[in-house]
PDB file of C-alpha atoms in Angstrom:
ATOM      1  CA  UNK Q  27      -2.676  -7.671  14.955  1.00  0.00           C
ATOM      2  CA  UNK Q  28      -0.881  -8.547  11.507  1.00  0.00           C
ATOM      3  CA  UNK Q  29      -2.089  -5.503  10.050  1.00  0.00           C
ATOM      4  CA  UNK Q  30      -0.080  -3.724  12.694  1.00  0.00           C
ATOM      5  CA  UNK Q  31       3.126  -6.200  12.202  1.00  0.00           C
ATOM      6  CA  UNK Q  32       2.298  -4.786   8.044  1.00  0.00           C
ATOM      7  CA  UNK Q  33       2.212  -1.276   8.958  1.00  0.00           C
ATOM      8  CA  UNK Q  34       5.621  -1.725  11.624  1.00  0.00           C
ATOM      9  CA  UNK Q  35       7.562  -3.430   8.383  1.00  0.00           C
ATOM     10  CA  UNK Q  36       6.700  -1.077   6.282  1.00  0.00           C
ATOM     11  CA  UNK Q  37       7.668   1.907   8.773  1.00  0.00           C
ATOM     12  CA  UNK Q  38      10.948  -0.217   9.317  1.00  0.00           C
ATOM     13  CA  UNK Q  39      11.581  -0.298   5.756  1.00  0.00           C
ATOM     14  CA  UNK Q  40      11.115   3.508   5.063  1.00  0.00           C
ATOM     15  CA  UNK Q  41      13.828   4.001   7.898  1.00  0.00           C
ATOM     16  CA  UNK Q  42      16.164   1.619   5.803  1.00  0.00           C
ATOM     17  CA  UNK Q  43      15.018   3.662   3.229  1.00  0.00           C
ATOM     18  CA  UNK Q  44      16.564   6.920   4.328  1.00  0.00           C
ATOM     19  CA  UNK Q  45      19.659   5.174   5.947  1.00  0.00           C
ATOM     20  CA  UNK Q  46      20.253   4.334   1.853  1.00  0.00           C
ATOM     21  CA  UNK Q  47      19.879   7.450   0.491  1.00  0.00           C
ATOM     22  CA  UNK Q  48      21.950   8.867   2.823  1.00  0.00           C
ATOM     23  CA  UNK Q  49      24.823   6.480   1.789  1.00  0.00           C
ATOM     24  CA  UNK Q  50      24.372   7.444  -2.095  1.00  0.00           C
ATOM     25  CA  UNK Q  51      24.409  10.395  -1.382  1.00  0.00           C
ATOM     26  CA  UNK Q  52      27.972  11.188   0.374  1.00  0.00           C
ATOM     27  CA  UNK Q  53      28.558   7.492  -1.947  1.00  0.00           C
ATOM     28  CA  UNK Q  54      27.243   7.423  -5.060  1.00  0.00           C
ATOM     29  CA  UNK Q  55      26.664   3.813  -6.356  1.00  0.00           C
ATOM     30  CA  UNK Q  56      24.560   2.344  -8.820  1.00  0.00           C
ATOM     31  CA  UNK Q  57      24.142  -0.886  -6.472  1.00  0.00           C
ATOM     32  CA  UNK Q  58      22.237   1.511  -3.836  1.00  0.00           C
ATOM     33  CA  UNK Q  59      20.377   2.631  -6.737  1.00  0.00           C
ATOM     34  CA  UNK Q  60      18.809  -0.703  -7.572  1.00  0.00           C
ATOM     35  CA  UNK Q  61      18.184  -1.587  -3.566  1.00  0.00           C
ATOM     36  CA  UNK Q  62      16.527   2.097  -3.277  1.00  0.00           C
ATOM     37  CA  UNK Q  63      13.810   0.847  -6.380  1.00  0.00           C
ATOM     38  CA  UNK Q  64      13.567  -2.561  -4.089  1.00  0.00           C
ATOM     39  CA  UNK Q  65      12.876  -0.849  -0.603  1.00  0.00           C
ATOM     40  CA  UNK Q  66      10.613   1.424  -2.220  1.00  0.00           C
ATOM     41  CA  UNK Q  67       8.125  -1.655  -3.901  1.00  0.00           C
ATOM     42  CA  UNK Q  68       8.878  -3.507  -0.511  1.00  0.00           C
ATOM     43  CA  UNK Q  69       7.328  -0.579   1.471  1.00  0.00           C
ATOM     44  CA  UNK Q  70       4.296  -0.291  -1.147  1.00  0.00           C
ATOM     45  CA  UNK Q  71       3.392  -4.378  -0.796  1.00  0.00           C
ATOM     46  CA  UNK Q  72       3.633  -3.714   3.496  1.00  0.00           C
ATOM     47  CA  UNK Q  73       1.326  -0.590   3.338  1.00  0.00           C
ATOM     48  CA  UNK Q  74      -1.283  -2.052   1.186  1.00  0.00           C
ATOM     49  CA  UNK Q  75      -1.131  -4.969   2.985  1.00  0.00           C
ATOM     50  CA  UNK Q  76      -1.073  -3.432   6.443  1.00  0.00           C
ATOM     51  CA  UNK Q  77      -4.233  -1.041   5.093  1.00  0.00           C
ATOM     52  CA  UNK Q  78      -6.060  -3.703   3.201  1.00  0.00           C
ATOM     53  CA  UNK Q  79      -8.859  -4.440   5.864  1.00  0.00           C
ATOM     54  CA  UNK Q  80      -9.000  -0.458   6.066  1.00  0.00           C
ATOM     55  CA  UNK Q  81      -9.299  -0.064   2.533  1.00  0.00           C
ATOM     56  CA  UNK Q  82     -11.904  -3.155   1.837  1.00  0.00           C
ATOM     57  CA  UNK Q  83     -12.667  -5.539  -0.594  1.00  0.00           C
ATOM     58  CA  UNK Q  84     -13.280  -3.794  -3.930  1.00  0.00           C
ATOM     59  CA  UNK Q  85     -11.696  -1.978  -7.051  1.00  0.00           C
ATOM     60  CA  UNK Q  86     -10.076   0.033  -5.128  1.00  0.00           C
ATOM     61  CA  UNK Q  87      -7.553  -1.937  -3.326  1.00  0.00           C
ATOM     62  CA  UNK Q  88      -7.420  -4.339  -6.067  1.00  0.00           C
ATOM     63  CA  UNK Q  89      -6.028  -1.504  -8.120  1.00  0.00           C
ATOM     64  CA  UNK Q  90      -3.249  -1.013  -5.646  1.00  0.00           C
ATOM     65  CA  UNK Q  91      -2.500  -4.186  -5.147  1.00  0.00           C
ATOM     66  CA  UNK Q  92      -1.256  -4.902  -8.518  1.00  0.00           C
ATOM     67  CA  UNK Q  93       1.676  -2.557  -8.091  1.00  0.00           C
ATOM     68  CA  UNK Q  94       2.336  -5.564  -5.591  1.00  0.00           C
ATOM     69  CA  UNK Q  95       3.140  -8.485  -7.540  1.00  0.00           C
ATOM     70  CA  UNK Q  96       4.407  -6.177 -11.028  1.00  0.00           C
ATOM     71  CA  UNK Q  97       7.253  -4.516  -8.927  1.00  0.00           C
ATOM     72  CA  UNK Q  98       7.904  -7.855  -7.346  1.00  0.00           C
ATOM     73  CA  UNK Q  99       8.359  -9.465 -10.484  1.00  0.00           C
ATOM     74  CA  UNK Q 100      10.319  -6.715 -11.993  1.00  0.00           C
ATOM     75  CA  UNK Q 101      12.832  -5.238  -9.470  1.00  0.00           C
ATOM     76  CA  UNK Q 102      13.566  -8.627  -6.907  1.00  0.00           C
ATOM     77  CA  UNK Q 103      15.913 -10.254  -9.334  1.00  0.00           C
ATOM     78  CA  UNK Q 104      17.825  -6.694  -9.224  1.00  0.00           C
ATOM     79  CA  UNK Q 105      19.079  -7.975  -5.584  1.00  0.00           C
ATOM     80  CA  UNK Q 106      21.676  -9.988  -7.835  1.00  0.00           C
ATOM     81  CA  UNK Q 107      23.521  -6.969  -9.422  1.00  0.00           C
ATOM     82  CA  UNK Q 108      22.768  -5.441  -5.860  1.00  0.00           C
ATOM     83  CA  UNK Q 109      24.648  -8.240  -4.206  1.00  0.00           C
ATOM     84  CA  UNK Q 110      27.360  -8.162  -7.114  1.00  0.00           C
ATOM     85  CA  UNK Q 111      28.123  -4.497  -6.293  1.00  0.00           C
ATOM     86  CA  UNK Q 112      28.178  -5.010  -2.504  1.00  0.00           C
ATOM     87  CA  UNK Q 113      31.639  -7.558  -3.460  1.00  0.00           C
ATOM     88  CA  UNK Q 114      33.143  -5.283  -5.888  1.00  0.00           C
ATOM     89  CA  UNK Q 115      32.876  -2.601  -3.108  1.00  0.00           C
ATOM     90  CA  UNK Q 116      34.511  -4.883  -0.612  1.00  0.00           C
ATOM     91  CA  UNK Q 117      37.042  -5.958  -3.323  1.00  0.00           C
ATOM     92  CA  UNK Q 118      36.190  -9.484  -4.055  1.00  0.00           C
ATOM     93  CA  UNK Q 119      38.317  -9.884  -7.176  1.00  0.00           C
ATOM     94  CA  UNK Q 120      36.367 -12.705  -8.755  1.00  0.00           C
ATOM     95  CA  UNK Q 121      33.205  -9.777  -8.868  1.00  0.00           C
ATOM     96  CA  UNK Q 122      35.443  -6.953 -10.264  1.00  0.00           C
ATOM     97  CA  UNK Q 123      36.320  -6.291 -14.287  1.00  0.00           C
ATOM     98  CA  UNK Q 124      33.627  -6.748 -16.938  1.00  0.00           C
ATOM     99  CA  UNK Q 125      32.662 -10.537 -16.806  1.00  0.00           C
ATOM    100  CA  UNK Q 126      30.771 -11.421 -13.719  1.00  0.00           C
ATOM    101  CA  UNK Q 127      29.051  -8.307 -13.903  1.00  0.00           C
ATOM    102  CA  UNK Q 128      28.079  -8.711 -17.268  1.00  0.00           C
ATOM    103  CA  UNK Q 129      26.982 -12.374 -16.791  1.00  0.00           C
ATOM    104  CA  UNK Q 130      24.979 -11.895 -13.431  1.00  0.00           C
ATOM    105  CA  UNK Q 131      23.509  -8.917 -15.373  1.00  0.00           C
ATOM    106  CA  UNK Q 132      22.360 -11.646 -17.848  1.00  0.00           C
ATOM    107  CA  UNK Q 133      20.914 -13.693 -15.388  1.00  0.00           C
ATOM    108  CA  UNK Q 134      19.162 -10.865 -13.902  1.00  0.00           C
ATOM    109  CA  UNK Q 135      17.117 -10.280 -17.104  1.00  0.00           C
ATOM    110  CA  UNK Q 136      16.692 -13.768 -17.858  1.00  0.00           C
ATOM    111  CA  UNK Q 137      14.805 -13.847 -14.320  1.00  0.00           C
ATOM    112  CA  UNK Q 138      12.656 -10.507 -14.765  1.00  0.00           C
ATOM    113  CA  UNK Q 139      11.269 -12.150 -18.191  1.00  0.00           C
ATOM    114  CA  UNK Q 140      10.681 -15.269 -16.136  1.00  0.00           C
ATOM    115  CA  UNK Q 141       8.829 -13.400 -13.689  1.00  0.00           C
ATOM    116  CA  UNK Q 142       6.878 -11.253 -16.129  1.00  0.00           C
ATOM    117  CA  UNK Q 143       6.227 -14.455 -18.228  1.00  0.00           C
ATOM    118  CA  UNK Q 144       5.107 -16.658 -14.917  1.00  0.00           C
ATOM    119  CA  UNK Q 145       3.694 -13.769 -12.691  1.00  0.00           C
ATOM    120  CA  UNK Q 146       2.293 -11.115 -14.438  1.00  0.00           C
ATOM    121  CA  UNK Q 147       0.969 -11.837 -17.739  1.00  0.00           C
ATOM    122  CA  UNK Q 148      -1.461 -14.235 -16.349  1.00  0.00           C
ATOM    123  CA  UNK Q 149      -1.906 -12.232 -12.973  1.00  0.00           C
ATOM    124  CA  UNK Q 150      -5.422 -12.999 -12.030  1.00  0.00           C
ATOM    125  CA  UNK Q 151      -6.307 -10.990  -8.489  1.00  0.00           C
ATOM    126  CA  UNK Q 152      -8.579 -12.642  -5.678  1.00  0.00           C
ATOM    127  CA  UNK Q 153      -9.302 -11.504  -2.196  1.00  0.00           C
ATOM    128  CA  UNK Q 154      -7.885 -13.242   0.361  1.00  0.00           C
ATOM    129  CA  UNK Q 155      -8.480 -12.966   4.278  1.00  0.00           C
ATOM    130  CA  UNK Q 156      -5.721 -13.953   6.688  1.00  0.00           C
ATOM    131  CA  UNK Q 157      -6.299 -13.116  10.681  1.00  0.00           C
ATOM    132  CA  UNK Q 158      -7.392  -9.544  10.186  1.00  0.00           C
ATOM    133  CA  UNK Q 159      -5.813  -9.033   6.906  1.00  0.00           C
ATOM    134  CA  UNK Q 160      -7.380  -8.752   3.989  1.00  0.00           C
ATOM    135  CA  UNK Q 161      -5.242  -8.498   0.560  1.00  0.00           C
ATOM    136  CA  UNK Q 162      -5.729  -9.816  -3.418  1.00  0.00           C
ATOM    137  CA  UNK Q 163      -3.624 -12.680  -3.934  1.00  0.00           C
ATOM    138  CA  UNK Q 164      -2.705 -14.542  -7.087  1.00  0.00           C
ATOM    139  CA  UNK Q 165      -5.080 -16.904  -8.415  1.00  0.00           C
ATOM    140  CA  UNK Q 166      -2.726 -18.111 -11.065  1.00  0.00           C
ATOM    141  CA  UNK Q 167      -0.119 -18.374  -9.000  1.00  0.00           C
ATOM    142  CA  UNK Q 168       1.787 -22.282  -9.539  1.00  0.00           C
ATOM    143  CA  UNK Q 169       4.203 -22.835  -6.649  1.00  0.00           C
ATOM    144  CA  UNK Q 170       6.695 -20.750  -5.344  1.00  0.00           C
ATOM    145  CA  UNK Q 171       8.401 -17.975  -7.407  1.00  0.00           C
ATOM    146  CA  UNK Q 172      11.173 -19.236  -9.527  1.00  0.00           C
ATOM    147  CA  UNK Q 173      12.897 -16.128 -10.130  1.00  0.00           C
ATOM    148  CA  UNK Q 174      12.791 -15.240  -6.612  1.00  0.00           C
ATOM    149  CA  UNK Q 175      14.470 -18.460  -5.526  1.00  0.00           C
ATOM    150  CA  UNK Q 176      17.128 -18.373  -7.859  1.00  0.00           C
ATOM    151  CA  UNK Q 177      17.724 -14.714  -6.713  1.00  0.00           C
ATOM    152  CA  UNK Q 178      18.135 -15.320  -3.035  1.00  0.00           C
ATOM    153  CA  UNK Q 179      20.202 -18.597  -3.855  1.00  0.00           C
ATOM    154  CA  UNK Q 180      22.598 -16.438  -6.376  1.00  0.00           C
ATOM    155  CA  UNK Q 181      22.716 -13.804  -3.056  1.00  0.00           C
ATOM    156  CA  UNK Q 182      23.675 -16.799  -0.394  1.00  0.00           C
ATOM    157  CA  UNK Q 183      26.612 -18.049  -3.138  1.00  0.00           C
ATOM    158  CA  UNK Q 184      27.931 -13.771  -2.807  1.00  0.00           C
ATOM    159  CA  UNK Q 185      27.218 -13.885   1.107  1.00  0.00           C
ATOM    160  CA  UNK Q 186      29.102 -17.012   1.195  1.00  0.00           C
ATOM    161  CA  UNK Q 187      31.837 -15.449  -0.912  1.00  0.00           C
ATOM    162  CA  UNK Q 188      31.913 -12.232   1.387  1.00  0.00           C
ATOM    163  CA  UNK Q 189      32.182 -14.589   4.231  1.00  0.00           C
ATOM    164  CA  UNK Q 190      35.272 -16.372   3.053  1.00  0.00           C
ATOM    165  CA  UNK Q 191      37.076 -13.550   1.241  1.00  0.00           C
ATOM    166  CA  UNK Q 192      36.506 -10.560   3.539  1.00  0.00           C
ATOM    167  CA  UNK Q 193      34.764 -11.997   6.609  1.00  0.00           C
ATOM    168  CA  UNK Q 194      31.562 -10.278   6.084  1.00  0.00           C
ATOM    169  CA  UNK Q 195      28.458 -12.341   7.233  1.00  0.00           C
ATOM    170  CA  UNK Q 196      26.219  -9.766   7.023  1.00  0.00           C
ATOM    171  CA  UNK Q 197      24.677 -10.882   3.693  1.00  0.00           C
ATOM    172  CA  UNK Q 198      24.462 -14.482   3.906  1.00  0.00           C
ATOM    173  CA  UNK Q 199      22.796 -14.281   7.219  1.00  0.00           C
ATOM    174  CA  UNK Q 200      20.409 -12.246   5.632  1.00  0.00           C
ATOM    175  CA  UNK Q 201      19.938 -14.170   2.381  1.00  0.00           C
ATOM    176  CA  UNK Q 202      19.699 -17.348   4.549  1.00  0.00           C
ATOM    177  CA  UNK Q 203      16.832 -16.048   6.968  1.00  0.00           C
ATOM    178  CA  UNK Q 204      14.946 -15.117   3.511  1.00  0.00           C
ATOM    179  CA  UNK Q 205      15.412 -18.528   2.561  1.00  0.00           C
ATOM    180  CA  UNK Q 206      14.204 -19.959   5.410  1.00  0.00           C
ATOM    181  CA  UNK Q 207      11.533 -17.345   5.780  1.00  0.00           C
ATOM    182  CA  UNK Q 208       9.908 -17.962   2.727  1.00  0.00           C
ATOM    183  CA  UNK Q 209       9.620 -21.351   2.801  1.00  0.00           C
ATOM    184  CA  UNK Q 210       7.744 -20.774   5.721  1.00  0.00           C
ATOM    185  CA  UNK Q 211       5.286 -18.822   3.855  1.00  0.00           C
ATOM    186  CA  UNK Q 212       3.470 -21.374   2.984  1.00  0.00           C
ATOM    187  CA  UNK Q 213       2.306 -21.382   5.709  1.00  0.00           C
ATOM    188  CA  UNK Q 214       2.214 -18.246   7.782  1.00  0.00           C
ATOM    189  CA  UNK Q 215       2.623 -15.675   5.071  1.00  0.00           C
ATOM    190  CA  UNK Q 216       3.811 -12.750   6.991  1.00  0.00           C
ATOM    191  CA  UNK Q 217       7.331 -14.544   7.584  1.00  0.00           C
ATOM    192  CA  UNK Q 218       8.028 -13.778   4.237  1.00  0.00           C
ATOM    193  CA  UNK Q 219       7.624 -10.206   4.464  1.00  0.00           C
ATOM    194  CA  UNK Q 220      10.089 -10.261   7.374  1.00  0.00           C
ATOM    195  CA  UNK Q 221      12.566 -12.404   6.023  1.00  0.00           C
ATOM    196  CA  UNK Q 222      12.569  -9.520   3.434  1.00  0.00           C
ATOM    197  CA  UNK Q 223      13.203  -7.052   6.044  1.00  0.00           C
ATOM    198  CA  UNK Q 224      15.920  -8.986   7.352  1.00  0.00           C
ATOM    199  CA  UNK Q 225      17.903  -9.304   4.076  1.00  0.00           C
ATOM    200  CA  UNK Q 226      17.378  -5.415   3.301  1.00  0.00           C
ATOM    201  CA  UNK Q 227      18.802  -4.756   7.030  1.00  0.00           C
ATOM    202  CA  UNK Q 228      21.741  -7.038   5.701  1.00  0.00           C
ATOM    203  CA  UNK Q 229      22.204  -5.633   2.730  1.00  0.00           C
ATOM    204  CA  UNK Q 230      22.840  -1.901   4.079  1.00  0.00           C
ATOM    205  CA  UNK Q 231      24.795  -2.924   6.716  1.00  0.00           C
ATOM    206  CA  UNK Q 232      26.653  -4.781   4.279  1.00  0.00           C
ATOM    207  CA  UNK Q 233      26.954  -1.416   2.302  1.00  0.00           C
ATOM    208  CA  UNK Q 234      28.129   0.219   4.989  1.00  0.00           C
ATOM    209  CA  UNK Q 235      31.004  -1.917   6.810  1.00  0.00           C
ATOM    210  CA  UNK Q 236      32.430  -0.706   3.192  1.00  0.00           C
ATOM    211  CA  UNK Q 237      32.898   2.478   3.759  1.00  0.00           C
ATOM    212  CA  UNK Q 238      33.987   2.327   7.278  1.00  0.00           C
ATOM    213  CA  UNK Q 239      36.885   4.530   8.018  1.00  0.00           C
ATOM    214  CA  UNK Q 240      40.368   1.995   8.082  1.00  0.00           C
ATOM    215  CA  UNK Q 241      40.812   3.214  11.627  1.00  0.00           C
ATOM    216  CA  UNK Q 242      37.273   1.080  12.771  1.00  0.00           C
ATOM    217  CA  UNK Q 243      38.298  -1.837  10.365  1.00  0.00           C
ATOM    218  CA  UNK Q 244      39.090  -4.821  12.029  1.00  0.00           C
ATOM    219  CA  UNK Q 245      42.369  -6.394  10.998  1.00  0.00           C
TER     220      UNK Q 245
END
């Protein structure tokens, strides 16, 4: 049954997929860039997941699970310059010019050599069964993922900002249910791949209320 839910997130996420590179295209911005790198390790860790029992314990999964927690560590803090790019395109003037971009773009590679320093280095793979999955979790794993907190909380202070400034809720209702949702990981683990799914589905719509034609925009 959660093998299904897997395989319908990561089917969800390849539609989001092609909703965003349809938006570069006929809008070119390096913000969708980043998200497209994100939806694409997001759809890996659901597929592998979602095929694990398939697949079986082994070398062979454990091979492509890795790709799991590397791209997690590398490209989730990129949500931050994602989320910066979604309030220069709806004009937030505190997220335009050269400093906040060039000081959340600090912060975002301050958090990838967190996560590569906490979650990768020492990234020791186990199997682990959960209803009728079966996936290799992180034996050194110590709590939840710093970088990944900090990331969601920097992307509820934007939503919140987007709220207030342009009356756009999209993104901190999303950033919010990730919250939420992974906190609730600890104990059903498959909330967290939702709440991902939810912020992604904020993000683009985000993205697109931008580029709505003036006619459509609310006054």
């Amino acid at each position: 049954m959660l093998s299904a839910l897997f395989g319908m997130i990561a089917v969800a996420e390849v539609v989001l997929l092609a909703l965003v590179l349809t938006m570069r295209r006929r809008h070119p911005d390096w913000a969708l860039t980043l998200l497209i790198l994100v939806i694409l390790a997001l759809i890996w860790d659901n597929t592998i997941i979602a095929l694990g029992s398939t697949i079986g314990e082994g070398d062979t999964l454990e091979a492509l699970s890795y790709p799991r927690y590397i791209t997690h560590g590398l490209l989730v803090p990129l949500l931050i310059m994602v989320g910066v790019g979604l309030g220069r395109r709806h004009g937030i003037q505190s997220l335009t010019g050269r400093t906040a971009p060039a000081i959340f773009g600090a912060l975002t590679v301050l958090l990838i050599a967190a996560g590569v320093y906490l979650d990768i280095l020492d990234l020791d793979l186990e199997p682990t069964r959960y209803a009728d999955t079966l996936r290799y979790t992180n034996a050194a794993s110590h709590g939840a993922p710093i970088p990944a907190v900090i990331t969601i909380l920097v992307l509820i202070g934007i939503g919140l900002t987007l709220q207030l400034r342009a009356r756009r809720p999209w993104l901190l209702a999303g950033a919010v249910t990730m919250f939420v949702a992974a906190a609730l990981g600890a104990v059903a683990f498959w909330t967290g791949n939702l709440g991902e799914l939810a912020l992604i589905l904020s993000i683009w719509w985000t993205a697109a209320q931008s580029i709505r034609p003036a006619h459509l925009t609310p006054p």
